[in-house]
């Protein structure tokens, strides 16, 4: 399967929002994440300002110890997303249900989470039997969108158009909650990493909606 610029952009955002790891921190302190973002963004022919702002906002991390940055990012990740008092929902089902006014939402077993799982299943993507993972995390949805953007041959052989499926997934899922997710992160954090990531991701989503 040939990788595309759009697929690489989605995968970059999957990396941005995946659970914090030493690998992720190293990408930031080395400047690799910022330079990769610039290369792919420019290849897509998108306006320069958002990717330049992303790099500028992350410049305070350059050259720092990766372990130190990893622990810093993990503390903020926990505060934002992971505690019982989490400030921002980072799964589509919970975010959308809470936006509709629901106070208590079942993790993984709600209408939107099930819709995402069903959509992925129709595209040949299922959870491993030994895994109990949520499929509608922001990073998982970005990874899935990247796969569709690359136009895998197995979908075409099954008579399905990967790009049409991507457009449908963007319309029915990504743009229904991720702009709000970005706004929530921007409101709740003072972390340069999370502030920059939310602004950059929001700019990308606007480009998708205008395309």
mmCIF file with all atom_site columns, N, CA and C in Angstrom, residues 101-175:
data_model
loop_
_atom_site.group_PDB
_atom_site.id
_atom_site.type_symbol
_atom_site.label_atom_id
_atom_site.label_alt_id
_atom_site.label_comp_id
_atom_site.label_asym_id
_atom_site.label_entity_id
_atom_site.label_seq_id
_atom_site.pdbx_PDB_ins_code
_atom_site.Cartn_x
_atom_site.Cartn_y
_atom_site.Cartn_z
_atom_site.occupancy
_atom_site.B_iso_or_equiv
_atom_site.pdbx_formal_charge
_atom_site.auth_seq_id
_atom_site.auth_comp_id
_atom_site.auth_asym_id
_atom_site.auth_atom_id
_atom_site.pdbx_PDB_model_num
ATOM 1   N N  . UNK A 1 101 ? -25.543 16.639  26.269 1.00 0.00 ? 101 UNK A N  1
ATOM 2   C CA . UNK A 1 101 ? -26.100 16.856  27.593 1.00 0.00 ? 101 UNK A CA 1
ATOM 3   C C  . UNK A 1 101 ? -26.119 15.655  28.506 1.00 0.00 ? 101 UNK A C  1
ATOM 4   N N  . UNK A 1 102 ? -25.635 14.516  28.027 1.00 0.00 ? 102 UNK A N  1
ATOM 5   C CA . UNK A 1 102 ? -25.610 13.329  28.879 1.00 0.00 ? 102 UNK A CA 1
ATOM 6   C C  . UNK A 1 102 ? -24.512 13.484  29.937 1.00 0.00 ? 102 UNK A C  1
ATOM 7   N N  . UNK A 1 103 ? -24.837 13.188  31.180 1.00 0.00 ? 103 UNK A N  1
ATOM 8   C CA . UNK A 1 103 ? -23.864 13.297  32.267 1.00 0.00 ? 103 UNK A CA 1
ATOM 9   C C  . UNK A 1 103 ? -23.060 12.009  32.434 1.00 0.00 ? 103 UNK A C  1
ATOM 10  N N  . UNK A 1 104 ? -23.710 10.876  32.233 1.00 0.00 ? 104 UNK A N  1
ATOM 11  C CA . UNK A 1 104 ? -23.063 9.582   32.367 1.00 0.00 ? 104 UNK A CA 1
ATOM 12  C C  . UNK A 1 104 ? -23.122 8.867   31.022 1.00 0.00 ? 104 UNK A C  1
ATOM 13  N N  . UNK A 1 105 ? -21.951 8.465   30.520 1.00 0.00 ? 105 UNK A N  1
ATOM 14  C CA . UNK A 1 105 ? -21.869 7.816   29.216 1.00 0.00 ? 105 UNK A CA 1
ATOM 15  C C  . UNK A 1 105 ? -21.073 6.528   29.372 1.00 0.00 ? 105 UNK A C  1
ATOM 16  N N  . UNK A 1 106 ? -21.582 5.444   28.810 1.00 0.00 ? 106 UNK A N  1
ATOM 17  C CA . UNK A 1 106 ? -20.881 4.164   28.867 1.00 0.00 ? 106 UNK A CA 1
ATOM 18  C C  . UNK A 1 106 ? -19.684 4.187   27.930 1.00 0.00 ? 106 UNK A C  1
ATOM 19  N N  . UNK A 1 107 ? -18.526 3.844   28.473 1.00 0.00 ? 107 UNK A N  1
ATOM 20  C CA . UNK A 1 107 ? -17.301 3.810   27.695 1.00 0.00 ? 107 UNK A CA 1
ATOM 21  C C  . UNK A 1 107 ? -17.371 2.673   26.687 1.00 0.00 ? 107 UNK A C  1
ATOM 22  N N  . UNK A 1 108 ? -17.177 2.965   25.438 1.00 0.00 ? 108 UNK A N  1
ATOM 23  C CA . UNK A 1 108 ? -17.182 2.030   24.311 1.00 0.00 ? 108 UNK A CA 1
ATOM 24  C C  . UNK A 1 108 ? -18.582 1.542   23.941 1.00 0.00 ? 108 UNK A C  1
ATOM 25  N N  . UNK A 1 109 ? -19.523 1.546   24.883 1.00 0.00 ? 109 UNK A N  1
ATOM 26  C CA . UNK A 1 109 ? -20.858 1.041   24.563 1.00 0.00 ? 109 UNK A CA 1
ATOM 27  C C  . UNK A 1 109 ? -21.837 2.214   24.570 1.00 0.00 ? 109 UNK A C  1
ATOM 28  N N  . UNK A 1 110 ? -21.754 3.017   23.536 1.00 0.00 ? 110 UNK A N  1
ATOM 29  C CA . UNK A 1 110 ? -22.708 4.101   23.308 1.00 0.00 ? 110 UNK A CA 1
ATOM 30  C C  . UNK A 1 110 ? -22.874 4.211   21.805 1.00 0.00 ? 110 UNK A C  1
ATOM 31  N N  . UNK A 1 111 ? -23.874 4.914   21.372 1.00 0.00 ? 111 UNK A N  1
ATOM 32  C CA . UNK A 1 111 ? -24.242 4.865   19.953 1.00 0.00 ? 111 UNK A CA 1
ATOM 33  C C  . UNK A 1 111 ? -23.108 5.300   19.030 1.00 0.00 ? 111 UNK A C  1
ATOM 34  N N  . UNK A 1 112 ? -22.368 6.347   19.393 1.00 0.00 ? 112 UNK A N  1
ATOM 35  C CA . UNK A 1 112 ? -21.330 6.849   18.504 1.00 0.00 ? 112 UNK A CA 1
ATOM 36  C C  . UNK A 1 112 ? -20.116 5.929   18.473 1.00 0.00 ? 112 UNK A C  1
ATOM 37  N N  . UNK A 1 113 ? -19.719 5.417   19.624 1.00 0.00 ? 113 UNK A N  1
ATOM 38  C CA . UNK A 1 113 ? -18.599 4.470   19.646 1.00 0.00 ? 113 UNK A CA 1
ATOM 39  C C  . UNK A 1 113 ? -18.923 3.233   18.829 1.00 0.00 ? 113 UNK A C  1
ATOM 40  N N  . UNK A 1 114 ? -20.152 2.763   18.937 1.00 0.00 ? 114 UNK A N  1
ATOM 41  C CA . UNK A 1 114 ? -20.557 1.587   18.180 1.00 0.00 ? 114 UNK A CA 1
ATOM 42  C C  . UNK A 1 114 ? -20.616 1.879   16.682 1.00 0.00 ? 114 UNK A C  1
ATOM 43  N N  . UNK A 1 115 ? -21.012 3.099   16.311 1.00 0.00 ? 115 UNK A N  1
ATOM 44  C CA . UNK A 1 115 ? -21.026 3.486   14.895 1.00 0.00 ? 115 UNK A CA 1
ATOM 45  C C  . UNK A 1 115 ? -19.611 3.459   14.321 1.00 0.00 ? 115 UNK A C  1
ATOM 46  N N  . UNK A 1 116 ? -18.652 3.971   15.096 1.00 0.00 ? 116 UNK A N  1
ATOM 47  C CA . UNK A 1 116 ? -17.264 3.973   14.632 1.00 0.00 ? 116 UNK A CA 1
ATOM 48  C C  . UNK A 1 116 ? -16.760 2.547   14.472 1.00 0.00 ? 116 UNK A C  1
ATOM 49  N N  . UNK A 1 117 ? -17.029 1.702   15.469 1.00 0.00 ? 117 UNK A N  1
ATOM 50  C CA . UNK A 1 117 ? -16.595 0.305   15.387 1.00 0.00 ? 117 UNK A CA 1
ATOM 51  C C  . UNK A 1 117 ? -17.217 -0.386  14.184 1.00 0.00 ? 117 UNK A C  1
ATOM 52  N N  . UNK A 1 118 ? -18.485 -0.090  13.910 1.00 0.00 ? 118 UNK A N  1
ATOM 53  C CA . UNK A 1 118 ? -19.166 -0.714  12.773 1.00 0.00 ? 118 UNK A CA 1
ATOM 54  C C  . UNK A 1 118 ? -18.591 -0.218  11.453 1.00 0.00 ? 118 UNK A C  1
ATOM 55  N N  . UNK A 1 119 ? -18.300 1.084   11.374 1.00 0.00 ? 119 UNK A N  1
ATOM 56  C CA . UNK A 1 119 ? -17.716 1.651   10.154 1.00 0.00 ? 119 UNK A CA 1
ATOM 57  C C  . UNK A 1 119 ? -16.364 0.996   9.882  1.00 0.00 ? 119 UNK A C  1
ATOM 58  N N  . UNK A 1 120 ? -15.539 0.891   10.923 1.00 0.00 ? 120 UNK A N  1
ATOM 59  C CA . UNK A 1 120 ? -14.223 0.279   10.751 1.00 0.00 ? 120 UNK A CA 1
ATOM 60  C C  . UNK A 1 120 ? -14.346 -1.188  10.358 1.00 0.00 ? 120 UNK A C  1
ATOM 61  N N  . UNK A 1 121 ? -15.306 -1.869  10.958 1.00 0.00 ? 121 UNK A N  1
ATOM 62  C CA . UNK A 1 121 ? -15.505 -3.289  10.643 1.00 0.00 ? 121 UNK A CA 1
ATOM 63  C C  . UNK A 1 121 ? -15.854 -3.471  9.168  1.00 0.00 ? 121 UNK A C  1
ATOM 64  N N  . UNK A 1 122 ? -16.670 -2.577  8.648  1.00 0.00 ? 122 UNK A N  1
ATOM 65  C CA . UNK A 1 122 ? -17.042 -2.658  7.232  1.00 0.00 ? 122 UNK A CA 1
ATOM 66  C C  . UNK A 1 122 ? -15.851 -2.396  6.316  1.00 0.00 ? 122 UNK A C  1
ATOM 67  N N  . UNK A 1 123 ? -14.808 -1.772  6.880  1.00 0.00 ? 123 UNK A N  1
ATOM 68  C CA . UNK A 1 123 ? -13.581 -1.517  6.125  1.00 0.00 ? 123 UNK A CA 1
ATOM 69  C C  . UNK A 1 123 ? -12.496 -2.540  6.460  1.00 0.00 ? 123 UNK A C  1
ATOM 70  N N  . UNK A 1 124 ? -12.884 -3.594  7.156  1.00 0.00 ? 124 UNK A N  1
ATOM 71  C CA . UNK A 1 124 ? -11.948 -4.666  7.449  1.00 0.00 ? 124 UNK A CA 1
ATOM 72  C C  . UNK A 1 124 ? -11.063 -4.436  8.645  1.00 0.00 ? 124 UNK A C  1
ATOM 73  N N  . UNK A 1 125 ? -11.405 -3.454  9.491  1.00 0.00 ? 125 UNK A N  1
ATOM 74  C CA . UNK A 1 125 ? -10.592 -3.140  10.677 1.00 0.00 ? 125 UNK A CA 1
ATOM 75  C C  . UNK A 1 125 ? -11.372 -3.537  11.923 1.00 0.00 ? 125 UNK A C  1
ATOM 76  N N  . UNK A 1 126 ? -10.830 -4.459  12.693 1.00 0.00 ? 126 UNK A N  1
ATOM 77  C CA . UNK A 1 126 ? -11.478 -4.923  13.916 1.00 0.00 ? 126 UNK A CA 1
ATOM 78  C C  . UNK A 1 126 ? -10.455 -4.982  15.040 1.00 0.00 ? 126 UNK A C  1
ATOM 79  N N  . UNK A 1 127 ? -10.948 -4.989  16.271 1.00 0.00 ? 127 UNK A N  1
ATOM 80  C CA . UNK A 1 127 ? -10.073 -5.143  17.429 1.00 0.00 ? 127 UNK A CA 1
ATOM 81  C C  . UNK A 1 127 ? -9.526  -6.558  17.490 1.00 0.00 ? 127 UNK A C  1
ATOM 82  N N  . UNK A 1 128 ? -8.302  -6.682  17.944 1.00 0.00 ? 128 UNK A N  1
ATOM 83  C CA . UNK A 1 128 ? -7.765  -8.016  18.216 1.00 0.00 ? 128 UNK A CA 1
ATOM 84  C C  . UNK A 1 128 ? -8.588  -8.649  19.329 1.00 0.00 ? 128 UNK A C  1
ATOM 85  N N  . UNK A 1 129 ? -8.790  -9.945  19.241 1.00 0.00 ? 129 UNK A N  1
ATOM 86  C CA . UNK A 1 129 ? -9.666  -10.624 20.201 1.00 0.00 ? 129 UNK A CA 1
ATOM 87  C C  . UNK A 1 129 ? -9.168  -10.507 21.635 1.00 0.00 ? 129 UNK A C  1
ATOM 88  N N  . UNK A 1 130 ? -7.854  -10.381 21.807 1.00 0.00 ? 130 UNK A N  1
ATOM 89  C CA . UNK A 1 130 ? -7.312  -10.295 23.159 1.00 0.00 ? 130 UNK A CA 1
ATOM 90  C C  . UNK A 1 130 ? -7.175  -8.860  23.653 1.00 0.00 ? 130 UNK A C  1
ATOM 91  N N  . UNK A 1 131 ? -7.725  -7.911  22.885 1.00 0.00 ? 131 UNK A N  1
ATOM 92  C CA . UNK A 1 131 ? -7.642  -6.501  23.263 1.00 0.00 ? 131 UNK A CA 1
ATOM 93  C C  . UNK A 1 131 ? -9.021  -5.959  23.592 1.00 0.00 ? 131 UNK A C  1
ATOM 94  N N  . UNK A 1 132 ? -9.077  -5.129  24.604 1.00 0.00 ? 132 UNK A N  1
ATOM 95  C CA . UNK A 1 132 ? -10.328 -4.462  24.961 1.00 0.00 ? 132 UNK A CA 1
ATOM 96  C C  . UNK A 1 132 ? -10.121 -2.966  24.813 1.00 0.00 ? 132 UNK A C  1
ATOM 97  N N  . UNK A 1 133 ? -9.862  -2.560  23.575 1.00 0.00 ? 133 UNK A N  1
ATOM 98  C CA . UNK A 1 133 ? -9.500  -1.179  23.297 1.00 0.00 ? 133 UNK A CA 1
ATOM 99  C C  . UNK A 1 133 ? -10.678 -0.427  22.685 1.00 0.00 ? 133 UNK A C  1
ATOM 100 N N  . UNK A 1 134 ? -10.740 0.835   22.994 1.00 0.00 ? 134 UNK A N  1
ATOM 101 C CA . UNK A 1 134 ? -11.746 1.706   22.402 1.00 0.00 ? 134 UNK A CA 1
ATOM 102 C C  . UNK A 1 134 ? -11.257 2.128   21.013 1.00 0.00 ? 134 UNK A C  1
ATOM 103 N N  . UNK A 1 135 ? -12.123 2.055   20.022 1.00 0.00 ? 135 UNK A N  1
ATOM 104 C CA . UNK A 1 135 ? -11.736 2.370   18.652 1.00 0.00 ? 135 UNK A CA 1
ATOM 105 C C  . UNK A 1 135 ? -11.987 3.824   18.268 1.00 0.00 ? 135 UNK A C  1
ATOM 106 N N  . UNK A 1 136 ? -12.620 4.589   19.153 1.00 0.00 ? 136 UNK A N  1
ATOM 107 C CA . UNK A 1 136 ? -12.940 5.966   18.772 1.00 0.00 ? 136 UNK A CA 1
ATOM 108 C C  . UNK A 1 136 ? -12.115 7.011   19.515 1.00 0.00 ? 136 UNK A C  1
ATOM 109 N N  . UNK A 1 137 ? -10.940 6.611   20.008 1.00 0.00 ? 137 UNK A N  1
ATOM 110 C CA . UNK A 1 137 ? -9.982  7.610   20.480 1.00 0.00 ? 137 UNK A CA 1
ATOM 111 C C  . UNK A 1 137 ? -9.582  8.498   19.313 1.00 0.00 ? 137 UNK A C  1
ATOM 112 N N  . UNK A 1 138 ? -9.184  9.716   19.601 1.00 0.00 ? 138 UNK A N  1
ATOM 113 C CA . UNK A 1 138 ? -8.789  10.637  18.546 1.00 0.00 ? 138 UNK A CA 1
ATOM 114 C C  . UNK A 1 138 ? -7.629  10.063  17.747 1.00 0.00 ? 138 UNK A C  1
ATOM 115 N N  . UNK A 1 139 ? -6.624  9.493   18.395 1.00 0.00 ? 139 UNK A N  1
ATOM 116 C CA . UNK A 1 139 ? -5.469  8.994   17.646 1.00 0.00 ? 139 UNK A CA 1
ATOM 117 C C  . UNK A 1 139 ? -5.832  7.771   16.811 1.00 0.00 ? 139 UNK A C  1
ATOM 118 N N  . UNK A 1 140 ? -6.760  6.946   17.295 1.00 0.00 ? 140 UNK A N  1
ATOM 119 C CA . UNK A 1 140 ? -7.173  5.762   16.542 1.00 0.00 ? 140 UNK A CA 1
ATOM 120 C C  . UNK A 1 140 ? -7.958  6.159   15.299 1.00 0.00 ? 140 UNK A C  1
ATOM 121 N N  . UNK A 1 141 ? -8.835  7.133   15.439 1.00 0.00 ? 141 UNK A N  1
ATOM 122 C CA . UNK A 1 141 ? -9.597  7.598   14.275 1.00 0.00 ? 141 UNK A CA 1
ATOM 123 C C  . UNK A 1 141 ? -8.675  8.229   13.231 1.00 0.00 ? 141 UNK A C  1
ATOM 124 N N  . UNK A 1 142 ? -7.651  8.947   13.688 1.00 0.00 ? 142 UNK A N  1
ATOM 125 C CA . UNK A 1 142 ? -6.703  9.535   12.733 1.00 0.00 ? 142 UNK A CA 1
ATOM 126 C C  . UNK A 1 142 ? -5.910  8.444   12.015 1.00 0.00 ? 142 UNK A C  1
ATOM 127 N N  . UNK A 1 143 ? -5.501  7.438   12.745 1.00 0.00 ? 143 UNK A N  1
ATOM 128 C CA . UNK A 1 143 ? -4.770  6.327   12.122 1.00 0.00 ? 143 UNK A CA 1
ATOM 129 C C  . UNK A 1 143 ? -5.631  5.624   11.075 1.00 0.00 ? 143 UNK A C  1
ATOM 130 N N  . UNK A 1 144 ? -6.888  5.407   11.406 1.00 0.00 ? 144 UNK A N  1
ATOM 131 C CA . UNK A 1 144 ? -7.816  4.776   10.471 1.00 0.00 ? 144 UNK A CA 1
ATOM 132 C C  . UNK A 1 144 ? -8.010  5.640   9.233  1.00 0.00 ? 144 UNK A C  1
ATOM 133 N N  . UNK A 1 145 ? -8.178  6.949   9.425  1.00 0.00 ? 145 UNK A N  1
ATOM 134 C CA . UNK A 1 145 ? -8.343  7.854   8.291  1.00 0.00 ? 145 UNK A CA 1
ATOM 135 C C  . UNK A 1 145 ? -7.107  7.833   7.400  1.00 0.00 ? 145 UNK A C  1
ATOM 136 N N  . UNK A 1 146 ? -5.931  7.740   8.011  1.00 0.00 ? 146 UNK A N  1
ATOM 137 C CA . UNK A 1 146 ? -4.696  7.654   7.236  1.00 0.00 ? 146 UNK A CA 1
ATOM 138 C C  . UNK A 1 146 ? -4.657  6.408   6.384  1.00 0.00 ? 146 UNK A C  1
ATOM 139 N N  . UNK A 1 147 ? -5.137  5.307   6.929  1.00 0.00 ? 147 UNK A N  1
ATOM 140 C CA . UNK A 1 147 ? -5.192  4.064   6.168  1.00 0.00 ? 147 UNK A CA 1
ATOM 141 C C  . UNK A 1 147 ? -6.109  4.209   4.961  1.00 0.00 ? 147 UNK A C  1
ATOM 142 N N  . UNK A 1 148 ? -7.279  4.803   5.151  1.00 0.00 ? 148 UNK A N  1
ATOM 143 C CA . UNK A 1 148 ? -8.198  5.007   4.037  1.00 0.00 ? 148 UNK A CA 1
ATOM 144 C C  . UNK A 1 148 ? -7.598  5.941   2.992  1.00 0.00 ? 148 UNK A C  1
ATOM 145 N N  . UNK A 1 149 ? -6.906  6.983   3.447  1.00 0.00 ? 149 UNK A N  1
ATOM 146 C CA . UNK A 1 149 ? -6.317  7.950   2.517  1.00 0.00 ? 149 UNK A CA 1
ATOM 147 C C  . UNK A 1 149 ? -5.299  7.304   1.596  1.00 0.00 ? 149 UNK A C  1
ATOM 148 N N  . UNK A 1 150 ? -4.647  6.241   2.060  1.00 0.00 ? 150 UNK A N  1
ATOM 149 C CA . UNK A 1 150 ? -3.647  5.547   1.242  1.00 0.00 ? 150 UNK A CA 1
ATOM 150 C C  . UNK A 1 150 ? -4.270  4.621   0.202  1.00 0.00 ? 150 UNK A C  1
ATOM 151 N N  . UNK A 1 151 ? -5.594  4.456   0.244  1.00 0.00 ? 151 UNK A N  1
ATOM 152 C CA . UNK A 1 151 ? -6.286  3.655   -0.757 1.00 0.00 ? 151 UNK A CA 1
ATOM 153 C C  . UNK A 1 151 ? -5.861  2.201   -0.808 1.00 0.00 ? 151 UNK A C  1
ATOM 154 N N  . UNK A 1 152 ? -6.019  1.467   0.297  1.00 0.00 ? 152 UNK A N  1
ATOM 155 C CA . UNK A 1 152 ? -5.566  0.070   0.317  1.00 0.00 ? 152 UNK A CA 1
ATOM 156 C C  . UNK A 1 152 ? -6.240  -0.778  -0.758 1.00 0.00 ? 152 UNK A C  1
ATOM 157 N N  . UNK A 1 153 ? -5.444  -1.628  -1.390 1.00 0.00 ? 153 UNK A N  1
ATOM 158 C CA . UNK A 1 153 ? -5.936  -2.435  -2.507 1.00 0.00 ? 153 UNK A CA 1
ATOM 159 C C  . UNK A 1 153 ? -7.040  -3.408  -2.095 1.00 0.00 ? 153 UNK A C  1
ATOM 160 N N  . UNK A 1 154 ? -6.991  -3.878  -0.855 1.00 0.00 ? 154 UNK A N  1
ATOM 161 C CA . UNK A 1 154 ? -7.991  -4.877  -0.466 1.00 0.00 ? 154 UNK A CA 1
ATOM 162 C C  . UNK A 1 154 ? -9.399  -4.297  -0.493 1.00 0.00 ? 154 UNK A C  1
ATOM 163 N N  . UNK A 1 155 ? -9.536  -2.988  -0.226 1.00 0.00 ? 155 UNK A N  1
ATOM 164 C CA . UNK A 1 155 ? -10.858 -2.367  -0.304 1.00 0.00 ? 155 UNK A CA 1
ATOM 165 C C  . UNK A 1 155 ? -11.313 -2.261  -1.757 1.00 0.00 ? 155 UNK A C  1
ATOM 166 N N  . UNK A 1 156 ? -10.394 -1.857  -2.623 1.00 0.00 ? 156 UNK A N  1
ATOM 167 C CA . UNK A 1 156 ? -10.745 -1.747  -4.037 1.00 0.00 ? 156 UNK A CA 1
ATOM 168 C C  . UNK A 1 156 ? -11.140 -3.112  -4.598 1.00 0.00 ? 156 UNK A C  1
ATOM 169 N N  . UNK A 1 157 ? -10.410 -4.151  -4.188 1.00 0.00 ? 157 UNK A N  1
ATOM 170 C CA . UNK A 1 157 ? -10.737 -5.500  -4.667 1.00 0.00 ? 157 UNK A CA 1
ATOM 171 C C  . UNK A 1 157 ? -12.106 -5.955  -4.161 1.00 0.00 ? 157 UNK A C  1
ATOM 172 N N  . UNK A 1 158 ? -12.543 -5.390  -3.025 1.00 0.00 ? 158 UNK A N  1
ATOM 173 C CA . UNK A 1 158 ? -13.861 -5.727  -2.480 1.00 0.00 ? 158 UNK A CA 1
ATOM 174 C C  . UNK A 1 158 ? -14.955 -4.835  -3.065 1.00 0.00 ? 158 UNK A C  1
ATOM 175 N N  . UNK A 1 159 ? -14.586 -4.000  -4.044 1.00 0.00 ? 159 UNK A N  1
ATOM 176 C CA . UNK A 1 159 ? -15.569 -3.139  -4.688 1.00 0.00 ? 159 UNK A CA 1
ATOM 177 C C  . UNK A 1 159 ? -15.897 -1.884  -3.912 1.00 0.00 ? 159 UNK A C  1
ATOM 178 N N  . UNK A 1 160 ? -14.985 -1.478  -3.007 1.00 0.00 ? 160 UNK A N  1
ATOM 179 C CA . UNK A 1 160 ? -15.224 -0.285  -2.198 1.00 0.00 ? 160 UNK A CA 1
ATOM 180 C C  . UNK A 1 160 ? -14.209 0.794   -2.565 1.00 0.00 ? 160 UNK A C  1
ATOM 181 N N  . UNK A 1 161 ? -14.663 2.031   -2.552 1.00 0.00 ? 161 UNK A N  1
ATOM 182 C CA . UNK A 1 161 ? -13.813 3.175   -2.884 1.00 0.00 ? 161 UNK A CA 1
ATOM 183 C C  . UNK A 1 161 ? -13.240 3.755   -1.592 1.00 0.00 ? 161 UNK A C  1
ATOM 184 N N  . UNK A 1 162 ? -11.934 3.585   -1.317 1.00 0.00 ? 162 UNK A N  1
ATOM 185 C CA . UNK A 1 162 ? -11.368 4.070   -0.061 1.00 0.00 ? 162 UNK A CA 1
ATOM 186 C C  . UNK A 1 162 ? -11.524 5.575   0.144  1.00 0.00 ? 162 UNK A C  1
ATOM 187 N N  . UNK A 1 163 ? -11.398 6.352   -0.927 1.00 0.00 ? 163 UNK A N  1
ATOM 188 C CA . UNK A 1 163 ? -11.493 7.801   -0.785 1.00 0.00 ? 163 UNK A CA 1
ATOM 189 C C  . UNK A 1 163 ? -12.933 8.225   -0.484 1.00 0.00 ? 163 UNK A C  1
ATOM 190 N N  . UNK A 1 164 ? -13.891 7.543   -1.093 1.00 0.00 ? 164 UNK A N  1
ATOM 191 C CA . UNK A 1 164 ? -15.289 7.819   -0.762 1.00 0.00 ? 164 UNK A CA 1
ATOM 192 C C  . UNK A 1 164 ? -15.570 7.457   0.689  1.00 0.00 ? 164 UNK A C  1
ATOM 193 N N  . UNK A 1 165 ? -14.987 6.360   1.140  1.00 0.00 ? 165 UNK A N  1
ATOM 194 C CA . UNK A 1 165 ? -15.141 5.966   2.546  1.00 0.00 ? 165 UNK A CA 1
ATOM 195 C C  . UNK A 1 165 ? -14.484 6.991   3.459  1.00 0.00 ? 165 UNK A C  1
ATOM 196 N N  . UNK A 1 166 ? -13.319 7.495   3.074  1.00 0.00 ? 166 UNK A N  1
ATOM 197 C CA . UNK A 1 166 ? -12.650 8.533   3.869  1.00 0.00 ? 166 UNK A CA 1
ATOM 198 C C  . UNK A 1 166 ? -13.522 9.776   3.955  1.00 0.00 ? 166 UNK A C  1
ATOM 199 N N  . UNK A 1 167 ? -14.052 10.215  2.815  1.00 0.00 ? 167 UNK A N  1
ATOM 200 C CA . UNK A 1 167 ? -14.912 11.400  2.820  1.00 0.00 ? 167 UNK A CA 1
ATOM 201 C C  . UNK A 1 167 ? -16.119 11.182  3.742  1.00 0.00 ? 167 UNK A C  1
ATOM 202 N N  . UNK A 1 168 ? -16.667 9.993   3.705  1.00 0.00 ? 168 UNK A N  1
ATOM 203 C CA . UNK A 1 168 ? -17.816 9.679   4.562  1.00 0.00 ? 168 UNK A CA 1
ATOM 204 C C  . UNK A 1 168 ? -17.422 9.692   6.030  1.00 0.00 ? 168 UNK A C  1
ATOM 205 N N  . UNK A 1 169 ? -16.254 9.108   6.349  1.00 0.00 ? 169 UNK A N  1
ATOM 206 C CA . UNK A 1 169 ? -15.794 9.063   7.741  1.00 0.00 ? 169 UNK A CA 1
ATOM 207 C C  . UNK A 1 169 ? -15.497 10.465  8.257  1.00 0.00 ? 169 UNK A C  1
ATOM 208 N N  . UNK A 1 170 ? -14.883 11.286  7.422  1.00 0.00 ? 170 UNK A N  1
ATOM 209 C CA . UNK A 1 170 ? -14.619 12.671  7.810  1.00 0.00 ? 170 UNK A CA 1
ATOM 210 C C  . UNK A 1 170 ? -15.919 13.406  8.099  1.00 0.00 ? 170 UNK A C  1
ATOM 211 N N  . UNK A 1 171 ? -16.892 13.255  7.192  1.00 0.00 ? 171 UNK A N  1
ATOM 212 C CA . UNK A 1 171 ? -18.157 13.976  7.335  1.00 0.00 ? 171 UNK A CA 1
ATOM 213 C C  . UNK A 1 171 ? -18.983 13.470  8.517  1.00 0.00 ? 171 UNK A C  1
ATOM 214 N N  . UNK A 1 172 ? -19.052 12.153  8.674  1.00 0.00 ? 172 UNK A N  1
ATOM 215 C CA . UNK A 1 172 ? -19.943 11.578  9.685  1.00 0.00 ? 172 UNK A CA 1
ATOM 216 C C  . UNK A 1 172 ? -19.305 11.495  11.069 1.00 0.00 ? 172 UNK A C  1
ATOM 217 N N  . UNK A 1 173 ? -17.978 11.585  11.131 1.00 0.00 ? 173 UNK A N  1
ATOM 218 C CA . UNK A 1 173 ? -17.319 11.394  12.422 1.00 0.00 ? 173 UNK A CA 1
ATOM 219 C C  . UNK A 1 173 ? -16.312 12.504  12.735 1.00 0.00 ? 173 UNK A C  1
ATOM 220 N N  . UNK A 1 174 ? -15.224 12.595  11.990 1.00 0.00 ? 174 UNK A N  1
ATOM 221 C CA . UNK A 1 174 ? -14.144 13.501  12.391 1.00 0.00 ? 174 UNK A CA 1
ATOM 222 C C  . UNK A 1 174 ? -14.614 14.933  12.595 1.00 0.00 ? 174 UNK A C  1
ATOM 223 N N  . UNK A 1 175 ? -15.338 15.471  11.616 1.00 0.00 ? 175 UNK A N  1
ATOM 224 C CA . UNK A 1 175 ? -15.708 16.879  11.716 1.00 0.00 ? 175 UNK A CA 1
ATOM 225 C C  . UNK A 1 175 ? -16.895 17.120  12.653 1.00 0.00 ? 175 UNK A C  1
#
